[in-house]
PDB file of C-alpha atoms and ligand atoms in Angstrom:
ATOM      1  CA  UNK A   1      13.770  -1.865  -6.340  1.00  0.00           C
ATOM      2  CA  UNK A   2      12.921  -5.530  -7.379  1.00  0.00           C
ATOM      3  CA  UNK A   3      12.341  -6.009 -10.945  1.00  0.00           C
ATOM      4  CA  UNK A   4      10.954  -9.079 -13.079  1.00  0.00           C
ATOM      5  CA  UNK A   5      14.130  -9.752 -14.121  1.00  0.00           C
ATOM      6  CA  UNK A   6      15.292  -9.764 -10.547  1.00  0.00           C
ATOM      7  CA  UNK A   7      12.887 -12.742  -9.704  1.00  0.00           C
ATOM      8  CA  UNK A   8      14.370 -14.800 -12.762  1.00  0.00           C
ATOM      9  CA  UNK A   9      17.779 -14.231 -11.396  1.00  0.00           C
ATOM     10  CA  UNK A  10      16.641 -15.595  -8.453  1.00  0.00           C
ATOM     11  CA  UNK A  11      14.886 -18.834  -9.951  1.00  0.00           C
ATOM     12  CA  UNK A  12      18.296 -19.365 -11.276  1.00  0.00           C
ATOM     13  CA  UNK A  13      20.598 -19.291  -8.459  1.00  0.00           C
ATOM     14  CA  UNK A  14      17.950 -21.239  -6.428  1.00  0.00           C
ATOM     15  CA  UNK A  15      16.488 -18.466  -3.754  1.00  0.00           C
ATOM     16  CA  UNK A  16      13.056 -18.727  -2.971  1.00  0.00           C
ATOM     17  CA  UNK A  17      10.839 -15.438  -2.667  1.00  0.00           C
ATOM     18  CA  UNK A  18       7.952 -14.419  -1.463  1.00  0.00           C
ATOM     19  CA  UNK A  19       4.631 -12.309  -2.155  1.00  0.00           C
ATOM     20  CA  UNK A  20       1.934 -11.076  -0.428  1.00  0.00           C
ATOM     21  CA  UNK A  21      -1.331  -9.813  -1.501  1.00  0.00           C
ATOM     22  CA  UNK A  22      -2.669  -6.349  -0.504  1.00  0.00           C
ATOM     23  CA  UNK A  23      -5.506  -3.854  -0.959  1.00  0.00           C
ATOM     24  CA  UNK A  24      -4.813  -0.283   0.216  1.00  0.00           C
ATOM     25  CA  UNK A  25      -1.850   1.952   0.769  1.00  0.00           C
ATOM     26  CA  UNK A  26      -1.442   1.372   4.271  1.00  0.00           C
ATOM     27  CA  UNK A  27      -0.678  -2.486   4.225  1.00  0.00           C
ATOM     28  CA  UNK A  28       1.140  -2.084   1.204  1.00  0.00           C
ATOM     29  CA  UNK A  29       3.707   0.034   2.822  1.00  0.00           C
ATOM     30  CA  UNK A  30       4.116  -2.301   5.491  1.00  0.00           C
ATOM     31  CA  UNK A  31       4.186  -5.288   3.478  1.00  0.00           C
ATOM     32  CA  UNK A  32       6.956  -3.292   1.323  1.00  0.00           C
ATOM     33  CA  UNK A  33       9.327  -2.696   4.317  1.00  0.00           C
ATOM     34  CA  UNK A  34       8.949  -6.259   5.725  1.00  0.00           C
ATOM     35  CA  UNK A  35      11.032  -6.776   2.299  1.00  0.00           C
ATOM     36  CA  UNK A  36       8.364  -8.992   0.545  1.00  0.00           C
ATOM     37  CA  UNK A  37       9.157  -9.070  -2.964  1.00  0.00           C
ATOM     38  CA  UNK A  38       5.865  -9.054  -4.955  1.00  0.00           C
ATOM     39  CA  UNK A  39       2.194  -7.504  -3.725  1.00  0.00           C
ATOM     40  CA  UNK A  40      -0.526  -8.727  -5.717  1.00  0.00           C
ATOM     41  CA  UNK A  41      -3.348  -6.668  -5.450  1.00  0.00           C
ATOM     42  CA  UNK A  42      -5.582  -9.747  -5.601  1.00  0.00           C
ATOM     43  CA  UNK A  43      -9.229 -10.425  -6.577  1.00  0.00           C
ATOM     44  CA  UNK A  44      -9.408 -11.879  -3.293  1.00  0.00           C
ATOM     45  CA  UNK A  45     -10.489  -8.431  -2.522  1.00  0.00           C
ATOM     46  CA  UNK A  46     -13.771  -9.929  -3.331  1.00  0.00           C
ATOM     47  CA  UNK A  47     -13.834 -12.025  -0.069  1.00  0.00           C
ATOM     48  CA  UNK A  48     -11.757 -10.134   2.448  1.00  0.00           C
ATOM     49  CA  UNK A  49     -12.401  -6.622   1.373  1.00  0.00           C
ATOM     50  CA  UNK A  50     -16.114  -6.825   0.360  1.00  0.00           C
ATOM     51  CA  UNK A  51     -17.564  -9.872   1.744  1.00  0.00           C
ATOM     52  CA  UNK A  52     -18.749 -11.525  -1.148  1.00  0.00           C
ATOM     53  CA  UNK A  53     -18.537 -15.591  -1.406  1.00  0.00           C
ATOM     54  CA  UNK A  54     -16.598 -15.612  -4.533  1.00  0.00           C
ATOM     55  CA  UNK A  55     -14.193 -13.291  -6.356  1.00  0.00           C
ATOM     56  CA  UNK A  56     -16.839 -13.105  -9.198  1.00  0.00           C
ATOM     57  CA  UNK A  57     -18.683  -9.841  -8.628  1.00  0.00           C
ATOM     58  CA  UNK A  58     -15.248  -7.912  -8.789  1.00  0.00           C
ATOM     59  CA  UNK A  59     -14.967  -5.878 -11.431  1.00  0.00           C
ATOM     60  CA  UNK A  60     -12.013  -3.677 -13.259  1.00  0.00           C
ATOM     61  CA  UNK A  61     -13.177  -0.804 -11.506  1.00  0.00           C
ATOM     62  CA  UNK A  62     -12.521  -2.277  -8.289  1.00  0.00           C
ATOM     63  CA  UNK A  63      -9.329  -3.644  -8.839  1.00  0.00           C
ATOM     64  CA  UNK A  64      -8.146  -0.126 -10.628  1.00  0.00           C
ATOM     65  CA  UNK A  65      -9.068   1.957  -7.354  1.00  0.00           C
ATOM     66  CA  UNK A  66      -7.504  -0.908  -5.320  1.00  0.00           C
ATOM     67  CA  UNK A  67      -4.351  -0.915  -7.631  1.00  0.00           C
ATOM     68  CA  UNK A  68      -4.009   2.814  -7.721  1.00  0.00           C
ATOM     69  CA  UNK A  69      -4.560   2.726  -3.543  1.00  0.00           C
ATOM     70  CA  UNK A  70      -2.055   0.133  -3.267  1.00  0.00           C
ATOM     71  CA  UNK A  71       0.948   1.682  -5.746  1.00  0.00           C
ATOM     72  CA  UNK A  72       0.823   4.694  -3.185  1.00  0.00           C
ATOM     73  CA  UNK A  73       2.353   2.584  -0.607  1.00  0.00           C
ATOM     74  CA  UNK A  74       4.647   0.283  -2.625  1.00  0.00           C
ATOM     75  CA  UNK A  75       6.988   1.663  -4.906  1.00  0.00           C
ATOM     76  CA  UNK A  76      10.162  -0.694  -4.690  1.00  0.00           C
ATOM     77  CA  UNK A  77       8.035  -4.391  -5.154  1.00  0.00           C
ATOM     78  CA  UNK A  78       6.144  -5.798  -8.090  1.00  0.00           C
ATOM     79  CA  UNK A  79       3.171  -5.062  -8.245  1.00  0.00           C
ATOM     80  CA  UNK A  80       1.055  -7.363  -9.628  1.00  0.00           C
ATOM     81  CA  UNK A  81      -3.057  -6.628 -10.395  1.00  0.00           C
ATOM     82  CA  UNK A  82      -5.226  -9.419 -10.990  1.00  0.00           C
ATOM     83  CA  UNK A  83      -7.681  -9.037 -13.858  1.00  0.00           C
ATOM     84  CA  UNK A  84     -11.393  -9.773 -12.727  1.00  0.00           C
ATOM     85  CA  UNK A  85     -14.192 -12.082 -13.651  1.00  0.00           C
ATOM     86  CA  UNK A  86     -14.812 -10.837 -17.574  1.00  0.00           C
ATOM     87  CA  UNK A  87     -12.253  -8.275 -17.682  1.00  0.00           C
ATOM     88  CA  UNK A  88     -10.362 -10.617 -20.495  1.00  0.00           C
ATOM     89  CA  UNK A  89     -12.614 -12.733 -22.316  1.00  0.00           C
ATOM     90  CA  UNK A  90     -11.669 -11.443 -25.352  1.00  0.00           C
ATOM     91  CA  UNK A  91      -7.965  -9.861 -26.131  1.00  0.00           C
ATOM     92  CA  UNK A  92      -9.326  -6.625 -27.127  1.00  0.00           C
ATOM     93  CA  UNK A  93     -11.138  -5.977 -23.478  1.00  0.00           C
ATOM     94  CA  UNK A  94      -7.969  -7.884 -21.820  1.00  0.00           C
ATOM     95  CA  UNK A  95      -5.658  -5.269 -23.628  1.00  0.00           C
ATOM     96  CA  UNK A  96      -8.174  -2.425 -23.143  1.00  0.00           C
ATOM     97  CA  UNK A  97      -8.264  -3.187 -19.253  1.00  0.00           C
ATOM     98  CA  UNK A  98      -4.782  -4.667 -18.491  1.00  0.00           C
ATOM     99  CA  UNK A  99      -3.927  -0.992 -19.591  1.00  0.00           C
ATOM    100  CA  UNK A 100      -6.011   0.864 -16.901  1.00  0.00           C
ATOM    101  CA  UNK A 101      -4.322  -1.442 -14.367  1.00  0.00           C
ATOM    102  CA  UNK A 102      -0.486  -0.415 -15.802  1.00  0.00           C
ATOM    103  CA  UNK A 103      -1.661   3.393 -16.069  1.00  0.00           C
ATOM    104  CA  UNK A 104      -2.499   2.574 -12.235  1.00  0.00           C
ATOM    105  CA  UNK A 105       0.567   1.430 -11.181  1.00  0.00           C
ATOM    106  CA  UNK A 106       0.248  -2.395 -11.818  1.00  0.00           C
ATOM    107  CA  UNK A 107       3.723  -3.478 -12.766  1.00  0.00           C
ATOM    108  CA  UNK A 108       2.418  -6.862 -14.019  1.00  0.00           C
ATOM    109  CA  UNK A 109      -1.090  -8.113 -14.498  1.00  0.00           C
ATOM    110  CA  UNK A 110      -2.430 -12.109 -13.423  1.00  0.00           C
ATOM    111  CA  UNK A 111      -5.273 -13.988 -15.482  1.00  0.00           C
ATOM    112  CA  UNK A 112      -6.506 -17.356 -14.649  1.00  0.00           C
ATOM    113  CA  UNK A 113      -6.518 -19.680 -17.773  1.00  0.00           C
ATOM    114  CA  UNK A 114      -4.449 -21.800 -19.833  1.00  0.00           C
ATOM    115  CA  UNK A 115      -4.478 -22.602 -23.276  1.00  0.00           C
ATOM    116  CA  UNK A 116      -7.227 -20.501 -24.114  1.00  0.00           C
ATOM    117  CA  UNK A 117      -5.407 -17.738 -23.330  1.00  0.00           C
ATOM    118  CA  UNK A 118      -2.349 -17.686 -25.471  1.00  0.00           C
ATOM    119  CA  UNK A 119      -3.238 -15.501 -27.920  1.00  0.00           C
ATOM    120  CA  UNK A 120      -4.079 -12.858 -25.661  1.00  0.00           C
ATOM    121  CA  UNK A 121      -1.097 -13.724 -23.627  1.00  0.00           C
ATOM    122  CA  UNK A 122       0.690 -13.365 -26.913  1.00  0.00           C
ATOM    123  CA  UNK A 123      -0.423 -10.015 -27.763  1.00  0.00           C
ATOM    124  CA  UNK A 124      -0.758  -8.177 -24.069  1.00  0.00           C
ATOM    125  CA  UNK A 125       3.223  -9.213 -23.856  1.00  0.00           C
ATOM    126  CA  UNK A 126       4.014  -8.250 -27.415  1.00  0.00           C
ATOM    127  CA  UNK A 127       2.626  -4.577 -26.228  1.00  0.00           C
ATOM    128  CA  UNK A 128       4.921  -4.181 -22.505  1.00  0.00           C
ATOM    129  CA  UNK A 129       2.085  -5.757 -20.542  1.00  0.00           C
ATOM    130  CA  UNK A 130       4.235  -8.402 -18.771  1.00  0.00           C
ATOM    131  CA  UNK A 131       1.834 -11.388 -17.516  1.00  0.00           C
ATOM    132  CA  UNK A 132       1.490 -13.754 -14.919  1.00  0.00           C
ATOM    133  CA  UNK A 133      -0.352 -16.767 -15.173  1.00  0.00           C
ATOM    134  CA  UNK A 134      -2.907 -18.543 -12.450  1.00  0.00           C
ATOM    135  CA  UNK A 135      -3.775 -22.495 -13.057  1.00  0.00           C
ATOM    136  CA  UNK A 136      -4.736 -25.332 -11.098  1.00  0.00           C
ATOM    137  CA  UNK A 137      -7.582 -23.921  -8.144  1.00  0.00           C
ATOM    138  CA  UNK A 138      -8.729 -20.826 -10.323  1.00  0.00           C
ATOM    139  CA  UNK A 139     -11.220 -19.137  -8.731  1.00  0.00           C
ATOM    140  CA  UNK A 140     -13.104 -17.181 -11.063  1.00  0.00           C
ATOM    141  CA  UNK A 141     -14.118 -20.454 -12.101  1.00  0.00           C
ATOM    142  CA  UNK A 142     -14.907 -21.720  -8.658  1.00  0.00           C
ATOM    143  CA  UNK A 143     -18.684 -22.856 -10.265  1.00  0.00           C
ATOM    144  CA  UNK A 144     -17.352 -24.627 -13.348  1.00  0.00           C
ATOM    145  CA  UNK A 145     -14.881 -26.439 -11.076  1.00  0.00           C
ATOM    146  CA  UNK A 146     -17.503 -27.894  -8.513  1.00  0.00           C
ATOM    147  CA  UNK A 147     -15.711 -25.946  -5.444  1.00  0.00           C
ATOM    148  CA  UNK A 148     -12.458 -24.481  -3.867  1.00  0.00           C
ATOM    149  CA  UNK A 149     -10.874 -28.233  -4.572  1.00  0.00           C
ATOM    150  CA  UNK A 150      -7.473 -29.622  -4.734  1.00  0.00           C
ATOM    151  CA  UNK A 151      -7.026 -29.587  -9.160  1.00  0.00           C
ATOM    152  CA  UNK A 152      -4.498 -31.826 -10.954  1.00  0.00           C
ATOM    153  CA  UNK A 153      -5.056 -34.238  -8.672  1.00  0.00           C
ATOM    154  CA  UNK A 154      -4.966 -37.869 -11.396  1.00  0.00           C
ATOM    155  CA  UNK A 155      -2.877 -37.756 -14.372  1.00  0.00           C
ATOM    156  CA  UNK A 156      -5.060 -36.386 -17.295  1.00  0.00           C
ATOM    157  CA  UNK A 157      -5.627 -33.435 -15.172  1.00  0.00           C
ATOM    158  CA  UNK A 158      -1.846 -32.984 -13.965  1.00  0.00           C
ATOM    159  CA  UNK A 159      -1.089 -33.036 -17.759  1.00  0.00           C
ATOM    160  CA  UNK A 160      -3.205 -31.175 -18.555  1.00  0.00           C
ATOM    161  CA  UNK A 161      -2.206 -28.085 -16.105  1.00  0.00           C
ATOM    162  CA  UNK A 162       1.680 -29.305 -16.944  1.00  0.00           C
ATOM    163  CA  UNK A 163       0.828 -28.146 -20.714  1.00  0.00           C
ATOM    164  CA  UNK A 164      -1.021 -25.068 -20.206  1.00  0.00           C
ATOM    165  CA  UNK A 165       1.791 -23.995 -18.189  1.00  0.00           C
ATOM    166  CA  UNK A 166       3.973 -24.204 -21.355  1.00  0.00           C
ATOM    167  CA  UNK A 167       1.258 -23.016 -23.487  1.00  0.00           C
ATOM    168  CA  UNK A 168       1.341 -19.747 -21.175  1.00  0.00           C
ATOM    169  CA  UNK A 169       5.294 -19.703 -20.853  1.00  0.00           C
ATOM    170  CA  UNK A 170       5.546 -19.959 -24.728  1.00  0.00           C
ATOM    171  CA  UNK A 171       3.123 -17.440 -25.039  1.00  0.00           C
ATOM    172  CA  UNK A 172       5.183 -14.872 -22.976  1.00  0.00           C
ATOM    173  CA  UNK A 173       3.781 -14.781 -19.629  1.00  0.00           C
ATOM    174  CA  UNK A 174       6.653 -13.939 -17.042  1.00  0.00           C
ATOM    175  CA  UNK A 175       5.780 -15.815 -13.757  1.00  0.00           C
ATOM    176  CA  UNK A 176       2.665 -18.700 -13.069  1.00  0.00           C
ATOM    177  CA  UNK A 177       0.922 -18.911 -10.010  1.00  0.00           C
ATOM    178  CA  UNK A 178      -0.309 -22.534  -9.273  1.00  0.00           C
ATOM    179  CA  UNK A 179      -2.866 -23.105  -6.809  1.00  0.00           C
ATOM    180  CA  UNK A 180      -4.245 -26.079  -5.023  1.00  0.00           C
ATOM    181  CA  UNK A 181      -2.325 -28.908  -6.795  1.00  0.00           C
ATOM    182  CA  UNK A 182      -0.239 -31.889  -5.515  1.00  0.00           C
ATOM    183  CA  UNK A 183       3.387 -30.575  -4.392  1.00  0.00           C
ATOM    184  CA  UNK A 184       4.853 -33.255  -6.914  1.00  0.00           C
ATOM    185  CA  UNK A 185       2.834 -31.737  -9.980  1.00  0.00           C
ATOM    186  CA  UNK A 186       3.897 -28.194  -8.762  1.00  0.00           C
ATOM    187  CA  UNK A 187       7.524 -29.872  -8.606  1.00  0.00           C
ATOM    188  CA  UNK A 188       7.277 -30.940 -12.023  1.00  0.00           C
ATOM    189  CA  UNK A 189       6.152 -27.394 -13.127  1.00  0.00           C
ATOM    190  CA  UNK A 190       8.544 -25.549 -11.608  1.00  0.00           C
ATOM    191  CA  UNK A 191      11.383 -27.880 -13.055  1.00  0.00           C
ATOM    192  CA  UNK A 192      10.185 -27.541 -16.719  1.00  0.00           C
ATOM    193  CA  UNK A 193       9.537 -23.761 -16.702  1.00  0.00           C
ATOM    194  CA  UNK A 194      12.193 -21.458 -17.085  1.00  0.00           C
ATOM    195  CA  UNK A 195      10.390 -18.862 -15.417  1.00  0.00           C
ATOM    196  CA  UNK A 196       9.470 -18.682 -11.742  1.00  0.00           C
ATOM    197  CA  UNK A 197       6.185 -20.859 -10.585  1.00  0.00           C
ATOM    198  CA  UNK A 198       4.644 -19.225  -7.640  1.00  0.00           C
ATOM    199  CA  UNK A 199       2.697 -21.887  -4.947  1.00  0.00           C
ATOM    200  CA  UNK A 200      -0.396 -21.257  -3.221  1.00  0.00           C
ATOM    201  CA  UNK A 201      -1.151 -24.468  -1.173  1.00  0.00           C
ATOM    202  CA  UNK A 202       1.320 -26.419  -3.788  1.00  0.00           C
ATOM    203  CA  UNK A 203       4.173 -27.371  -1.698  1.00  0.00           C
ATOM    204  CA  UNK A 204       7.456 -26.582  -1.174  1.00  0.00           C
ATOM    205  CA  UNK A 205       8.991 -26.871  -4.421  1.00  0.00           C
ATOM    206  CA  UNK A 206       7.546 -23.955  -5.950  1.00  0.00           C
ATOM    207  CA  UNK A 207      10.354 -20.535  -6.329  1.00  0.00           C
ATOM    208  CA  UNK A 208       8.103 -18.522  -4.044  1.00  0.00           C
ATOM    209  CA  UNK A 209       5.158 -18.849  -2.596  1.00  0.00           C
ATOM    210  CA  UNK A 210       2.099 -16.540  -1.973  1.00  0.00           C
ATOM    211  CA  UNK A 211      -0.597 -16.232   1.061  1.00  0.00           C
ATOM    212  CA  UNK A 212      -3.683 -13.824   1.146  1.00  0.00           C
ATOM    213  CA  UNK A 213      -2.554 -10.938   3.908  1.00  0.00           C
ATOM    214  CA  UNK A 214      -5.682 -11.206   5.951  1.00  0.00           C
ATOM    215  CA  UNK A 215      -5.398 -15.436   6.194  1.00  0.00           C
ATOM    216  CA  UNK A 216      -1.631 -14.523   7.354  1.00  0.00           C
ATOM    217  CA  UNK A 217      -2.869 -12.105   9.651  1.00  0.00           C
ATOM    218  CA  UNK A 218      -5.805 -14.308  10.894  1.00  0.00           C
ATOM    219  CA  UNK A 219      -8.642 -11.879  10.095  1.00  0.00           C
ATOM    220  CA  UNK A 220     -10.525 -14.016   7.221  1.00  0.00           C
ATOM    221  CA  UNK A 221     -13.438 -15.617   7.849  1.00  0.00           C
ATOM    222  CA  UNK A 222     -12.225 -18.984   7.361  1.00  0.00           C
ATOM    223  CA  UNK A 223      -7.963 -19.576   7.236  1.00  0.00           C
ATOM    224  CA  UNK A 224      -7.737 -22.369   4.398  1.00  0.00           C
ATOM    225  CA  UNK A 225      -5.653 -25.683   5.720  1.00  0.00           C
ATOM    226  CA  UNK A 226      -3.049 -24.592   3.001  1.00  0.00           C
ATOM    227  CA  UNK A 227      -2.046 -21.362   4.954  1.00  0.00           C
ATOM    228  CA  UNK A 228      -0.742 -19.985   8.609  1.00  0.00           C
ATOM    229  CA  UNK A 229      -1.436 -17.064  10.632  1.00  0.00           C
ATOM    230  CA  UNK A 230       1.573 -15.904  11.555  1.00  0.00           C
ATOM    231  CA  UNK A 231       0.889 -12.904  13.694  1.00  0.00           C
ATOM    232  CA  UNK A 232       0.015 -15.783  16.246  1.00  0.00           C
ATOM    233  CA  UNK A 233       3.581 -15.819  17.338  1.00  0.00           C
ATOM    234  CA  UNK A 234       4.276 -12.501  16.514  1.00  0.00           C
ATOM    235  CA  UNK A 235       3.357  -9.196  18.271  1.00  0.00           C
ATOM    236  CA  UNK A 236       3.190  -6.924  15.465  1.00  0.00           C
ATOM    237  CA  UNK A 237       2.174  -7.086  11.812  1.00  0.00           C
ATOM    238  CA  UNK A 238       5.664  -5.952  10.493  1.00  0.00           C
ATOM    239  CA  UNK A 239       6.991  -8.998  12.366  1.00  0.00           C
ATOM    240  CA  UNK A 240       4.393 -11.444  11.181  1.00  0.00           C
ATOM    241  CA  UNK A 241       4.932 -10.592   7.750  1.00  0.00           C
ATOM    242  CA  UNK A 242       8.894 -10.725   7.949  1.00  0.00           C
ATOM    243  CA  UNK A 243       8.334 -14.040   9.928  1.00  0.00           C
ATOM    244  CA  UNK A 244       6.231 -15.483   6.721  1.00  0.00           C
ATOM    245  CA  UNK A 245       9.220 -13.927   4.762  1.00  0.00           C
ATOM    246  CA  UNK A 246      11.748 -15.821   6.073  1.00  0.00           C
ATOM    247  CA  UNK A 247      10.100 -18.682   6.445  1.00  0.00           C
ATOM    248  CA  UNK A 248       9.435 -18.873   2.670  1.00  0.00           C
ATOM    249  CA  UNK A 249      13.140 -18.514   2.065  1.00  0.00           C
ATOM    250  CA  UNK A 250      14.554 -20.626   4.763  1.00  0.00           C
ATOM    251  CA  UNK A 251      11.745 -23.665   3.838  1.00  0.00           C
ATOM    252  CA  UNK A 252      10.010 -24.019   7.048  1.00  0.00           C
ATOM    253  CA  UNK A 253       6.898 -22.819   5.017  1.00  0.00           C
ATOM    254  CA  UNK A 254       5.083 -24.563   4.026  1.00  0.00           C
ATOM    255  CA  UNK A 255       5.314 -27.977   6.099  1.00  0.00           C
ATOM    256  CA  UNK A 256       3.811 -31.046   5.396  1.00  0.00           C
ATOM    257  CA  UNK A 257       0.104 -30.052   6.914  1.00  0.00           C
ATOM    258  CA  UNK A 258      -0.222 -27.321   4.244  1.00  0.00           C
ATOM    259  CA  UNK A 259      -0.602 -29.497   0.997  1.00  0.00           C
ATOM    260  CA  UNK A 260      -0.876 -33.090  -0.513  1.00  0.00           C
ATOM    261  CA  UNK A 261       2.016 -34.658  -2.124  1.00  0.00           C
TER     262      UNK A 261
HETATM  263  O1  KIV T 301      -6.751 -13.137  -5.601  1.00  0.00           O
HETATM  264  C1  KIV T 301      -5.818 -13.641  -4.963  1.00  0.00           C
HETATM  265  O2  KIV T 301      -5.557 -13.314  -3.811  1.00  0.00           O
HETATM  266  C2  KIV T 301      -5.031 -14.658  -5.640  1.00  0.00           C
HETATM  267  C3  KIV T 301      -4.020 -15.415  -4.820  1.00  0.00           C
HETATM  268  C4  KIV T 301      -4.676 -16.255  -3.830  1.00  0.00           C
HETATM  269  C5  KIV T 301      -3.065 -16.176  -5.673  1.00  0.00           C
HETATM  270  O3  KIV T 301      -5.182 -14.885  -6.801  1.00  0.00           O
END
């Protein structure tokens, strides 16, 4: 069984781990026994589950019948839900709805947001909701942000995603996922938090990294330049995913061609 705590550990003595996102019991249970670490059960279900554009028209029901799905096949990971487009613009609706994901089977819940979000941060940890953050490329704001572009990329920016990930750490969140942003700004991150930064086309330096499953399998529409398909070289899904595994934690993944410095 890994635990939150487990992951810390692991920032600490310097091992890198990996996670995986997933939507339904099936994939979950494979994803479990290729000894993956964390399943987020992603908003990306948006894209690769129902074809939309953008992970905007998902909505908490969605992710709780995806959560519950997944948290039949996973028991030993954490499970992490992602909260949807307006599922947390106010504390009282993110407490109300981070709920129905825990009394799913989320072990963890992700927002997208920094400063803003302390407060509610502050409060959905104060109640046993543990909390992972999401800055840098955040999708749900894909409009607001002009795109799916590289973020932090001159310094005001890079400062600016360097103190929200404080803001969020003081607040209480638990782990950060950083997307789309220079490997030296995710560097810097990861070296001033004390808990673990996940990296999603951020370079090498994060303590784990995360892929979407169907980009790893090669199924998306459209595999971003920031991540592999790895059941190229691999004649099974169990093996693809163990080969993205222990490529996280041996650092041949990601190379150079999967982010700017
Ligand atoms: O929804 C998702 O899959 C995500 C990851 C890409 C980090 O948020």
């Amino acid at each position: 069984m890994v635990r939150i705590t487990d992951l810390k550990k692991m920032k600490t003595q310097g091992d890198k781990f990996t996670a995986l996102t997933a939507y339904d019991y099936s994939f979950a249970k494979v994803i479990e026994k290729a000894g993956i670490e964390i399943i987020l059960i992603g908003d990306s279900l948006g894209n690769v589950c129902q074809g939309h554009k953008t992970t905007i028209p998902v909505s908490i029901d969605d992710m709780v019948y995806h959560t519950a799905c997944v948290s039949r096949g996973a028991k030993e990971v954490v499970l992490i839900a992602d909260m949807p487009f307006m599922s947390y613009e106010t504390t009282q609706n993110a407490l109300r709805n981070s709920g129905m994901l825990m009394q799913n089977g989320a072990k963890m819940v992700k927002l997208e947001g920094g400063q803003w979000l302390s407060e509610t941060v502050y409060q959905m940890s104060e109640r046993g909701i543990p909390v992972c953050g999401h800055l840098g490329l955040t999708p749900q704001s894909v409009h607001q942000l002009g795109g799916y572009a590289i973020q932090g990329a001159n310094s005001k920016a890079a400062d600016k995603i360097v103190n929200d990930a404080k803001t969020l750490e003081q607040a209480g969140a638990q782990l950060l996922v950083v997307e789309c942003i220079p490997s030296s700004l995710s560097a810097l991150i990861t070296k001033k938090l004390k808990i673990p930064v996940i990296g999603i086309g951020a370079g090498p330096a994060t303590d784990a990294q995360i892929l979407v499953l169907y980009d790893v399998l090669g199924i998306s529409d459209q595999i971003p330049s920031f991540s592999k398909n790895f059941l190229l070289s691999n004649n099974s899904i169990l093996s693809a995913i163990k080969s993205y595994a222990s490529a996280v934690r041996n650092s041949t993944f990601p190379t150079s061609e999967h982010f700017v410095q």
